[in-house]
mmCIF file of C-alpha atoms in Angstrom:
data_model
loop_
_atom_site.group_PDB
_atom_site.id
_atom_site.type_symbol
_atom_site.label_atom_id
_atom_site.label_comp_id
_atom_site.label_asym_id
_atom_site.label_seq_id
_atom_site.Cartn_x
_atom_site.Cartn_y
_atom_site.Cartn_z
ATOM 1 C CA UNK A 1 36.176 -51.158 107.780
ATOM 2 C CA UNK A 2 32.093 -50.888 108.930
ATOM 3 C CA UNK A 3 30.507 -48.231 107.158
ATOM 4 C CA UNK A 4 29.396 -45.780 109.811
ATOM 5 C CA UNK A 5 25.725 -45.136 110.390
ATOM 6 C CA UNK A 6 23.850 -41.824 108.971
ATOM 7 C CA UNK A 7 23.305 -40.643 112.631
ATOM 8 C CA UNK A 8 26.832 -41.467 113.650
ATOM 9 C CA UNK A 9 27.829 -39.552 111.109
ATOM 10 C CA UNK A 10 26.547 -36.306 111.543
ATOM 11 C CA UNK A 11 27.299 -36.769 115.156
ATOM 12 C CA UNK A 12 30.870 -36.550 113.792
ATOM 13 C CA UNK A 13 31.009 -34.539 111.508
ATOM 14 C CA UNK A 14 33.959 -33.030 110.616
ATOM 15 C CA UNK A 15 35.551 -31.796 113.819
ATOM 16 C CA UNK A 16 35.817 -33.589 117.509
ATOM 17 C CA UNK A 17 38.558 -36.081 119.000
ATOM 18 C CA UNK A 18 39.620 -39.279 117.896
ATOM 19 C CA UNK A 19 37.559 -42.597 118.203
ATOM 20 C CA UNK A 20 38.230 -46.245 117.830
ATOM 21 C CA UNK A 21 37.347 -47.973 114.711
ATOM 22 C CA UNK A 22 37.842 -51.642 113.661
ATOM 23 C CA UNK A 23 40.238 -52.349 116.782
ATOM 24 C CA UNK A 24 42.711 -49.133 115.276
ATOM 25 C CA UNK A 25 42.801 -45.656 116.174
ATOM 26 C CA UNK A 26 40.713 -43.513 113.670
ATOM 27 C CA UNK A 27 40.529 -39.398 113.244
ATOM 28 C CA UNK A 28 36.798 -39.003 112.687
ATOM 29 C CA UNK A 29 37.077 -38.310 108.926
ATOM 30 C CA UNK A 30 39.182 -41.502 107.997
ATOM 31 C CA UNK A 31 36.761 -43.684 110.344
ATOM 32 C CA UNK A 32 33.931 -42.461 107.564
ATOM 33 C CA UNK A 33 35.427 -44.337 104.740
ATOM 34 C CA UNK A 34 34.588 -48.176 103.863
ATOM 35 C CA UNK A 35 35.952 -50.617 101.347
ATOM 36 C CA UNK A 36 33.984 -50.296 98.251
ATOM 37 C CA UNK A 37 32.460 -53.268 97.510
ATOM 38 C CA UNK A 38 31.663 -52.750 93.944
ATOM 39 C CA UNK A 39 33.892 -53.702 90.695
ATOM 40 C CA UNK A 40 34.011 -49.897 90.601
ATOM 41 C CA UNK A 41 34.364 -46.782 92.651
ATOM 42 C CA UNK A 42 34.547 -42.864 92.715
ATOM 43 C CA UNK A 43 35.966 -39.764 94.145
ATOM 44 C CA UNK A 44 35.334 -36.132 93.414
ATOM 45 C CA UNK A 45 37.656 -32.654 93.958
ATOM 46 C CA UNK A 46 36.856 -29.449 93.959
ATOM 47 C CA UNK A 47 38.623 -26.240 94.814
ATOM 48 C CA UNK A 48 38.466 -22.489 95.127
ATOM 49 C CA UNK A 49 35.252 -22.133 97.157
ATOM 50 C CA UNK A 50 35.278 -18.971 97.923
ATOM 51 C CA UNK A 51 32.943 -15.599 97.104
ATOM 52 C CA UNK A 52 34.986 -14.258 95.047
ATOM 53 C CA UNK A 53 33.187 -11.082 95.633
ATOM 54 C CA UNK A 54 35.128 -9.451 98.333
ATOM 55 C CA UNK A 55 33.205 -6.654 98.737
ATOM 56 C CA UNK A 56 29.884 -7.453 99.845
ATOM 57 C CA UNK A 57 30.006 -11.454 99.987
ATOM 58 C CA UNK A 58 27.616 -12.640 103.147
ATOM 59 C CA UNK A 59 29.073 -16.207 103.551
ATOM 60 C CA UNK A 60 32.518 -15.997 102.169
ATOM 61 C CA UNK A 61 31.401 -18.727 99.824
ATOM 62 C CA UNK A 62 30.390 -19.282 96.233
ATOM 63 C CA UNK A 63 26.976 -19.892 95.182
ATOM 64 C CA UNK A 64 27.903 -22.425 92.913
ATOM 65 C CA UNK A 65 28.886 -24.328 95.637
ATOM 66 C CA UNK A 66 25.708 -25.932 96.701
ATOM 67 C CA UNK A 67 24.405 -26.955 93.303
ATOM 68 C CA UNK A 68 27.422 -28.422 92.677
ATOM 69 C CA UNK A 69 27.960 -30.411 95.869
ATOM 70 C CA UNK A 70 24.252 -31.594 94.934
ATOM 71 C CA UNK A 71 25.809 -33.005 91.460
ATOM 72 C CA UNK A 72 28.797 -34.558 93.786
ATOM 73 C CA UNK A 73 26.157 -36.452 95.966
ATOM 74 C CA UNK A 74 23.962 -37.800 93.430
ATOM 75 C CA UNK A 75 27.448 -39.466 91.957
ATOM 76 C CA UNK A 76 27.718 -41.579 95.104
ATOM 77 C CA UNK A 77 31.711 -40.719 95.860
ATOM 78 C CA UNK A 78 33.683 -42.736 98.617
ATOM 79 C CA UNK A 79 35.319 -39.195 99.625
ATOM 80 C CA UNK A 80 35.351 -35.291 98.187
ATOM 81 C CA UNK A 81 39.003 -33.667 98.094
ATOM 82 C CA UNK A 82 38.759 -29.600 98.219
ATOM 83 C CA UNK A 83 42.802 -28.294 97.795
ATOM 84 C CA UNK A 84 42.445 -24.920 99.505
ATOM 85 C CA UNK A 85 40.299 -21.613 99.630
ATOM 86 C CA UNK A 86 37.416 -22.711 101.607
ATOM 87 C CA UNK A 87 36.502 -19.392 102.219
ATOM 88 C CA UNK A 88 36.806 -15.456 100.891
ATOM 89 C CA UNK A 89 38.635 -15.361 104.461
ATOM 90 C CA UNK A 90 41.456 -12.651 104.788
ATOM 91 C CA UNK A 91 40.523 -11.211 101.457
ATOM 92 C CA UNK A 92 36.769 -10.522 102.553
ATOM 93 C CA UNK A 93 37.116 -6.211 103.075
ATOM 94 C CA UNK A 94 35.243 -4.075 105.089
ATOM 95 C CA UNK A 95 32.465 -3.362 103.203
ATOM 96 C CA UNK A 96 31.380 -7.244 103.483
ATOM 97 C CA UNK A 97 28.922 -8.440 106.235
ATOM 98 C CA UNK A 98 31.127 -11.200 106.967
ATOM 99 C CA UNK A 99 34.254 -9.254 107.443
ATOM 100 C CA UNK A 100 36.526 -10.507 109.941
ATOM 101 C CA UNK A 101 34.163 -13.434 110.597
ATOM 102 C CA UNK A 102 36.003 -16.199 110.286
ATOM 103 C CA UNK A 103 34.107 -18.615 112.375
ATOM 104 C CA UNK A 104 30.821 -17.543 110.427
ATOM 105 C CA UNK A 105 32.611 -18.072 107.069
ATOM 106 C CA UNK A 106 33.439 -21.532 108.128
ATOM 107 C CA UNK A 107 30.126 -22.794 109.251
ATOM 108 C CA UNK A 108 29.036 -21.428 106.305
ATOM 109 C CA UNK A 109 31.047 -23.794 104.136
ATOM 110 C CA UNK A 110 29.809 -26.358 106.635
ATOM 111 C CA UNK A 111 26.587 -25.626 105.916
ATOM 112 C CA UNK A 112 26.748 -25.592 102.176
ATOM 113 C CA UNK A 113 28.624 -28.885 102.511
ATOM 114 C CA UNK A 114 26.244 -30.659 105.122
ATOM 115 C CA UNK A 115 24.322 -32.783 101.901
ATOM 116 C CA UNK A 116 27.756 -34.581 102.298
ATOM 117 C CA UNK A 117 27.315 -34.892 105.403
ATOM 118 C CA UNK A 118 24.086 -36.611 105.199
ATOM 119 C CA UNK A 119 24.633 -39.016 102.319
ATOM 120 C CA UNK A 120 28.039 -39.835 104.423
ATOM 121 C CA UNK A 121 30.197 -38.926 102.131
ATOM 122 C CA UNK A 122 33.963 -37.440 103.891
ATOM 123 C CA UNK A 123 35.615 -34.338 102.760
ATOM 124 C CA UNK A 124 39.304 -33.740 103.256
ATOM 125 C CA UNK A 125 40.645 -30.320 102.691
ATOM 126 C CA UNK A 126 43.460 -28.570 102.760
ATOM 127 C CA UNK A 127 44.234 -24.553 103.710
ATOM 128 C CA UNK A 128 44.598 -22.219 100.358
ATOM 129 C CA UNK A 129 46.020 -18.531 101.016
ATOM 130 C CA UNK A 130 42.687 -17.452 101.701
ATOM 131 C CA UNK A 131 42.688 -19.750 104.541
ATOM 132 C CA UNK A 132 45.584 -18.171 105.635
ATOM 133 C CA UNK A 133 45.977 -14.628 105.413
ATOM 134 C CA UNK A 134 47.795 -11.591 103.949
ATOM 135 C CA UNK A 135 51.605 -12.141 103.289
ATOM 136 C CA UNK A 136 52.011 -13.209 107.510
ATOM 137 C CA UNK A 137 48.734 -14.911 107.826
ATOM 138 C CA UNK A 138 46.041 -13.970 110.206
ATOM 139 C CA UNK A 139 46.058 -15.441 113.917
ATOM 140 C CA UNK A 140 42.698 -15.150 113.781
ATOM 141 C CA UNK A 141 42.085 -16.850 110.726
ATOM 142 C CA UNK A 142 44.724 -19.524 111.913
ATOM 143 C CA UNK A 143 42.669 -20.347 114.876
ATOM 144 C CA UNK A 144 39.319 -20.483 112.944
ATOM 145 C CA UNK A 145 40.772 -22.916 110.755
ATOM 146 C CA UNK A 146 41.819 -25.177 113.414
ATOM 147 C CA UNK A 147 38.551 -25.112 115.682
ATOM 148 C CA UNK A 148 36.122 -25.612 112.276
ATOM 149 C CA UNK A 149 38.257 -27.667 109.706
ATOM 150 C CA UNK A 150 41.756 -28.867 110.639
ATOM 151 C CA UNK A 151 40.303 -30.628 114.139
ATOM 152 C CA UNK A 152 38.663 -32.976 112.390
ATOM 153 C CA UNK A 153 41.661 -34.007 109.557
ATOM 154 C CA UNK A 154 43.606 -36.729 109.790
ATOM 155 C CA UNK A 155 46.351 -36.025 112.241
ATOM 156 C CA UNK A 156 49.661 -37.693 110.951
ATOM 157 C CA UNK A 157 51.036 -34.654 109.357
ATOM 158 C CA UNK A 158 54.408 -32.857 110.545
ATOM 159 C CA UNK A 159 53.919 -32.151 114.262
ATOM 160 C CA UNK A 160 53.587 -28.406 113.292
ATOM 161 C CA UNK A 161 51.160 -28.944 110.950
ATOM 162 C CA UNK A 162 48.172 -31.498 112.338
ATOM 163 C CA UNK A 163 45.292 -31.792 110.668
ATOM 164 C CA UNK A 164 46.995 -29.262 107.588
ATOM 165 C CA UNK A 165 49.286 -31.950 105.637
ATOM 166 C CA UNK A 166 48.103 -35.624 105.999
ATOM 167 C CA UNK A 167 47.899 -38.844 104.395
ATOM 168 C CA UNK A 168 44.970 -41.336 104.134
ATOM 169 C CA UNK A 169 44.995 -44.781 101.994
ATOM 170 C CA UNK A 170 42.103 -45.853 100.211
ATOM 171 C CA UNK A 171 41.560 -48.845 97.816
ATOM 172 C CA UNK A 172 45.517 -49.018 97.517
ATOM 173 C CA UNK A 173 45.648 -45.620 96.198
ATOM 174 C CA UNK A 174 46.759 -43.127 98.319
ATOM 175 C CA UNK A 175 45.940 -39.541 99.346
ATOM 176 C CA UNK A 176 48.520 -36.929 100.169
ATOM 177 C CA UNK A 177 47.511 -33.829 101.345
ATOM 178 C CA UNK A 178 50.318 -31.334 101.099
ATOM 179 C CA UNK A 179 49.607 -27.698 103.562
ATOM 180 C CA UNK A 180 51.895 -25.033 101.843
ATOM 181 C CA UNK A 181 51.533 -22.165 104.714
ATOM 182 C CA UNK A 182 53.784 -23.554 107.595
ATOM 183 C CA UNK A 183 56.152 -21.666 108.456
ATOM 184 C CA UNK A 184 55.361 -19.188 105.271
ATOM 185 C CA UNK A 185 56.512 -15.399 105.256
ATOM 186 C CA UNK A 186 56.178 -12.818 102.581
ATOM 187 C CA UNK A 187 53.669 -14.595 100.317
ATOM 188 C CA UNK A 188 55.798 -17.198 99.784
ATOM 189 C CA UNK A 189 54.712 -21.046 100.257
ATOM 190 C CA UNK A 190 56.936 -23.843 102.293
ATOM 191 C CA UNK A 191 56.319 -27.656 101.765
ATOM 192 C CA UNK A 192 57.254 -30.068 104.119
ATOM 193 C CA UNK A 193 59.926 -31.670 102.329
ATOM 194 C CA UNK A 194 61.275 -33.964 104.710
ATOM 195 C CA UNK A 195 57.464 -35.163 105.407
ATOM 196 C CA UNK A 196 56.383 -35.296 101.980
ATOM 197 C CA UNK A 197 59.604 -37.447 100.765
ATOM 198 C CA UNK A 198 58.685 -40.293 103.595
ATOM 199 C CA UNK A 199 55.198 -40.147 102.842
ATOM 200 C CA UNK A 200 56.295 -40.945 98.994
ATOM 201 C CA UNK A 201 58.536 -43.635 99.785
ATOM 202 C CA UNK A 202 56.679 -44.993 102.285
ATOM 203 C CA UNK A 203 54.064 -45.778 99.688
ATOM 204 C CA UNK A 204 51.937 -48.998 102.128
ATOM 205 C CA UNK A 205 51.271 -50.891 99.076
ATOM 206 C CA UNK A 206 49.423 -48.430 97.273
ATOM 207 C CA UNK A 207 49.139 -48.775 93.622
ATOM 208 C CA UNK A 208 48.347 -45.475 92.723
ATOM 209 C CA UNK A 209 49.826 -42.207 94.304
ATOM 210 C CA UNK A 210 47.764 -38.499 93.809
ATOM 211 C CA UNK A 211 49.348 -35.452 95.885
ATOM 212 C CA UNK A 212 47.449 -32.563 96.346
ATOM 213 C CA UNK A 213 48.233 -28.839 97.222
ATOM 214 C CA UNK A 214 46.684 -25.599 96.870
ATOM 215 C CA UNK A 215 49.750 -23.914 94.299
ATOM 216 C CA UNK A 216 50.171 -25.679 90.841
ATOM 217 C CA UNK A 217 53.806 -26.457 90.165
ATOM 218 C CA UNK A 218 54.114 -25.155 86.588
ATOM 219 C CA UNK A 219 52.690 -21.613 86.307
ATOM 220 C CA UNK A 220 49.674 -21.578 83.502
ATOM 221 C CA UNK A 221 50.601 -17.972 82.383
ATOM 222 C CA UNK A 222 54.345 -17.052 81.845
ATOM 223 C CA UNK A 223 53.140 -13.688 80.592
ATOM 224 C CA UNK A 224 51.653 -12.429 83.717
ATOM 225 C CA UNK A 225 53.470 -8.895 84.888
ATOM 226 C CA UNK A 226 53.488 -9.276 88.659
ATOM 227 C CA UNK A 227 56.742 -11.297 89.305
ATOM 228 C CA UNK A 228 56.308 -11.210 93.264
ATOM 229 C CA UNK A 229 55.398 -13.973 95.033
ATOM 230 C CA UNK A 230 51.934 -14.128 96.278
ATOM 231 C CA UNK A 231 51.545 -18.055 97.605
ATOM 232 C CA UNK A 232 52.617 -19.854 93.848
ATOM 233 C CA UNK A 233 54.596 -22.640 94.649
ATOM 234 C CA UNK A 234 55.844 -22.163 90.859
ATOM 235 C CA UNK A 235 57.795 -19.145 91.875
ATOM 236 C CA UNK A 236 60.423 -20.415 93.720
ATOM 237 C CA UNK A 237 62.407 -22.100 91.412
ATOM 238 C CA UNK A 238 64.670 -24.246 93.456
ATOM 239 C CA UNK A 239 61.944 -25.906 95.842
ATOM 240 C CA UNK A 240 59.812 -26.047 92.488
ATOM 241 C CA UNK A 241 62.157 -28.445 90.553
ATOM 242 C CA UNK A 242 63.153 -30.435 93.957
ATOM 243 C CA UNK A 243 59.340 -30.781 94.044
ATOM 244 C CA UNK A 244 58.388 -31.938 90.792
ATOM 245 C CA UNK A 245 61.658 -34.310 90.400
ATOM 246 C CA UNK A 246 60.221 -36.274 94.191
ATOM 247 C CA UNK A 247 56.808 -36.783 92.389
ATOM 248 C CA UNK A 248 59.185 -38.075 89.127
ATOM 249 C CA UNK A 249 61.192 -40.229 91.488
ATOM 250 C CA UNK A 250 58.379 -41.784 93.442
ATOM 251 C CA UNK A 251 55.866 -41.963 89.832
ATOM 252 C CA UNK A 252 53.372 -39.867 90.915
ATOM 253 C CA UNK A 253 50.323 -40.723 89.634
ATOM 254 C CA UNK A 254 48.495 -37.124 89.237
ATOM 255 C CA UNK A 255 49.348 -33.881 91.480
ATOM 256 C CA UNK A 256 46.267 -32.024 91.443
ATOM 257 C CA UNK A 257 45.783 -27.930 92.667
ATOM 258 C CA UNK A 258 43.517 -24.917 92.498
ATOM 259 C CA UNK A 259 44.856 -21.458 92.984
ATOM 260 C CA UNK A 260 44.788 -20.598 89.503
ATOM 261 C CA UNK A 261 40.860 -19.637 88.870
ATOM 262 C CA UNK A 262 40.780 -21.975 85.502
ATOM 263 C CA UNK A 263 40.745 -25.566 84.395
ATOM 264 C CA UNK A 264 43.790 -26.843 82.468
ATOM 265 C CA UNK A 265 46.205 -30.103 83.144
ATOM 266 C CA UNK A 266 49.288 -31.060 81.286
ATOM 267 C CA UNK A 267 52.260 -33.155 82.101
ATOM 268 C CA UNK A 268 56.207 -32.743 83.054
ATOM 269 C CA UNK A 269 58.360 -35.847 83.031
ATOM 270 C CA UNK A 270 55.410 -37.967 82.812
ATOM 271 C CA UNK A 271 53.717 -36.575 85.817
ATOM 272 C CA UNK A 272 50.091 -35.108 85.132
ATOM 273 C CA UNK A 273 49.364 -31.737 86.753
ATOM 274 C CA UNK A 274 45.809 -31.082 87.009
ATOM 275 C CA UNK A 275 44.465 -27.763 88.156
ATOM 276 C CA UNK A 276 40.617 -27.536 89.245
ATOM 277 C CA UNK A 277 40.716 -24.021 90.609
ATOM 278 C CA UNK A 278 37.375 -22.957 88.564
ATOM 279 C CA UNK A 279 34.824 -23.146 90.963
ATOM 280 C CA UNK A 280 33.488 -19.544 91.686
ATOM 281 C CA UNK A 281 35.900 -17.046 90.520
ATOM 282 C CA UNK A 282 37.068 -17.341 86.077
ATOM 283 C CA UNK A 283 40.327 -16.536 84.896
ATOM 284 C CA UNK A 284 41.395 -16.688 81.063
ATOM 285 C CA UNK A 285 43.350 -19.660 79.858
ATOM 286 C CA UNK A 286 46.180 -19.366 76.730
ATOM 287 C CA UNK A 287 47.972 -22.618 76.650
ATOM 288 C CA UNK A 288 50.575 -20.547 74.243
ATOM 289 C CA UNK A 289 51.428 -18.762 77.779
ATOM 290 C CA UNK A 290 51.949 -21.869 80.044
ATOM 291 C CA UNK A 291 55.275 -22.914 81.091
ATOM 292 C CA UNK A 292 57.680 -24.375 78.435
ATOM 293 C CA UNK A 293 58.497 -27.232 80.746
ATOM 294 C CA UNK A 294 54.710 -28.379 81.074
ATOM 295 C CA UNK A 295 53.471 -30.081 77.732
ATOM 296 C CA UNK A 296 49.678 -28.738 77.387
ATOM 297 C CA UNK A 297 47.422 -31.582 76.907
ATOM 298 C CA UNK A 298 44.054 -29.826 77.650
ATOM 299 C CA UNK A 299 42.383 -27.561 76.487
ATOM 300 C CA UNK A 300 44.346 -27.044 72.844
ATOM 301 C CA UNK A 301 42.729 -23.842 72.328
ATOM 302 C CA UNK A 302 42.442 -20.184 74.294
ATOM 303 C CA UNK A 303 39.529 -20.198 76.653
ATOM 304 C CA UNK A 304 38.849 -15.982 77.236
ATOM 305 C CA UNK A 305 37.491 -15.746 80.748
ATOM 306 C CA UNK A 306 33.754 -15.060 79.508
ATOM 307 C CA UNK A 307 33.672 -18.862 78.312
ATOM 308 C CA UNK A 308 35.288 -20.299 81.416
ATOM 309 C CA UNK A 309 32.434 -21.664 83.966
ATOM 310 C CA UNK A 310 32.392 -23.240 87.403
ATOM 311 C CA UNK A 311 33.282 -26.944 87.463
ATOM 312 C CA UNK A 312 34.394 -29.957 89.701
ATOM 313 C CA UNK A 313 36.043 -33.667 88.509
ATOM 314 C CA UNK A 314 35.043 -37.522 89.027
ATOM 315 C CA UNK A 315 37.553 -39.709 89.626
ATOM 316 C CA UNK A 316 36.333 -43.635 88.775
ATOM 317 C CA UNK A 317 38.737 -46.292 89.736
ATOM 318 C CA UNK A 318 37.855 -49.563 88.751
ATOM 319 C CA UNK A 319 39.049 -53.125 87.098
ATOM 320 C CA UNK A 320 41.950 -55.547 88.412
ATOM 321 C CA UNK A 321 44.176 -52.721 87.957
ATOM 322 C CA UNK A 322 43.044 -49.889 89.566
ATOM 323 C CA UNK A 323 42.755 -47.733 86.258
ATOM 324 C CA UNK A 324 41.499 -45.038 86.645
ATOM 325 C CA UNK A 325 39.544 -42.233 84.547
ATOM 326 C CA UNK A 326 38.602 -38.706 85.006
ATOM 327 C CA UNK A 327 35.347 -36.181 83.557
ATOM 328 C CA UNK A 328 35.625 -32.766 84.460
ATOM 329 C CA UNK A 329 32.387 -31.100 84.448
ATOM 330 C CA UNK A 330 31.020 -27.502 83.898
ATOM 331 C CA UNK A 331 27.844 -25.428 85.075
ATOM 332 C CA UNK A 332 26.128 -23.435 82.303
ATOM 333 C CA UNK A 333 24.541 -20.422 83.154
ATOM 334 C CA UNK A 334 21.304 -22.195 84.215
ATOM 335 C CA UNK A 335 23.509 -24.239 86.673
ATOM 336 C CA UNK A 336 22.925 -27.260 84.337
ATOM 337 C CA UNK A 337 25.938 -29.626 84.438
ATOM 338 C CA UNK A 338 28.154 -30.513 81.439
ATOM 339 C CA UNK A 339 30.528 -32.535 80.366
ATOM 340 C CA UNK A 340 34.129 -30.595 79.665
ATOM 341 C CA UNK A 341 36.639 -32.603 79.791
ATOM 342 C CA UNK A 342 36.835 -36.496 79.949
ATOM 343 C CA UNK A 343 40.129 -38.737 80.134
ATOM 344 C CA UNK A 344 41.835 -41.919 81.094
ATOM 345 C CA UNK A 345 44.335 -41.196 83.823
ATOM 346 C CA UNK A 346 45.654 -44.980 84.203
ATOM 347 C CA UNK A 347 44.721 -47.150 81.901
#
């Protein structure tokens, strides 16, 4: 595929209609990536954007967002993944400037996220809660999304759900991008089974498989005293396990998630689940307290939320075989990055 110019580019950006790429029809985002020519390549995720100060945030996002997109850039990526809560959204209150302002919030992101942009880099996203609302979602917020993010997704999803779930393939690994709000009531997530199962089987000689939503499968913290469910995939037990045994069946490389507002990953049935939700907003981490059916792998050791700090992962495929390793990285309180976790996904 021809790398796209810088101008073309950020004439696309990441909303407007569908162009023609290569002799195939393109959504603007997929028509951004290009075969890597290198032995070696790499692609970052984040997740969790949001202020997490509700009260008085101005943009709706963090502000460790732009330092850290700076540290994405300067690793050269093929693509950024972000798995949901863009924005503070329908949990910014009154108080806040940006109350309400859901088109504001957006191009805020936008803005934060326009180095990308410029070094023509793609970012594919998916919707978190935030992105869609209290308990019924928010028509307004809906709509927002669509217009400023979900416009300019790939658009083979579900036909109620274009631009939300997708698929993209890659360097014979491939991308799927799982929206868990369709058709959601209550606080309580959906997934497009029916969707999700073809997409798995259907795997167009990929090598490599990662599936991404916004809920982790297996909760970190069994202990927690609110039983309700508030958007966590891992409390519905019955679409939970039919979940987690498709990724089994299908050998699921990695399903990656944010939600949770910490950094932990472990493993069911051989499956890795990754969770990346630390970017602006710290929760504590017991691995004593995750669910019995996840074997911990990382960390080994309590992590109180005053230790916890904003991160994001690298992904670097490379070799005859794909494999494929993975650094998770941390900001110290100067906004320095460090290295937190390192691995080897695929040998």
């Amino acid at each position: 595929m021809k790398r796209l110019s810088r101008r073309t580019f950020i004439q696309i950006g990441l909303s407007g209609a569908a162009m023609m790429a290569g002799g195939s029809l393109l959504h603007p985002v997929e028509a951004m990536l290009h075969s890597a020519d290198a032995k070696t390549w790499k692609f970052a995720m984040i997740s969790d954007t949001h202020d997490n100060d509700m009260l008085h945030t101005q943009t709706g996002v963090t502000a460790y967002l732009p330092p850290i997109i700076s540290y994405i850039v300067a690793e050269h990526p093929d693509f950024v993944l972000q798995t949901g809560d863009l924005i503070t959204g329908a949990q910014t209150l009154i108080t806040s400037p940006a109350y309400k302002k859901f088109d504001m919030q957006y191009a805020d992101f936008k803005q934060v996220t326009a180095p990308l942009v410029q070094a023509n880099i793609p970012l594919f996203v998916i919707r978190g809660n935030h992105d869609y609302g209290l308990h019924n979602g928010d028509q307004a917020l809906a709509q927002a999304y669509t217009a400023n993010i979900a416009n300019g997704m790939p658009q083979n999803g579900p036909p109620d759900a274009k631009g939300l779930s997708y698929s993209f393939i890659h360097n014979k690994i491939k991308f799927i991008m799982i929206d868990q709000f369709v058709n959601a009531a209550n606080g309580i997530v959906t997934l497009p089974m029916d969707w999700i199962t073809n997409e798995l089987r259907n795997s167009q000689g990929a090598e490599h498989i990662f599936v991404m939503g916004h809920s982790p499968v297996f909760t970190p913290d069994t202990t927690a005293s609110n039983k309700v469910a508030q958007f966590n995939l891992f409390d519905q037990a019955t679409l939970q396990n039919q979940f987690w045994q498709l990724l089994t069946d299908n050998h699921v490389t990695a399903y990656v998630s944010g939600h949770e507002h910490l950094y932990f990953r472990g493993q069911a049935n051989g499956i890795p689940q990754i969770v990346i939700g630390n970017l602006g907003c710290i929760s504590s981490y017991n691995p004593a307290n995750v669910d019995s059916r996840l074997t911990n792998v990382f960390p080994t050791s309590p992590v109180p939320n005053t230790q916890g700090r904003p991160g994001y992962i690298i992904f670097t495929v490379g070799g005859s075989k794909n494999s494929i390793t993975a650094t998770e990285y941390w900001l110290d309180q100067n906004n320095d990055k460090y290295v937190y976790d390192t691995y080897v996904l695929v040998p």
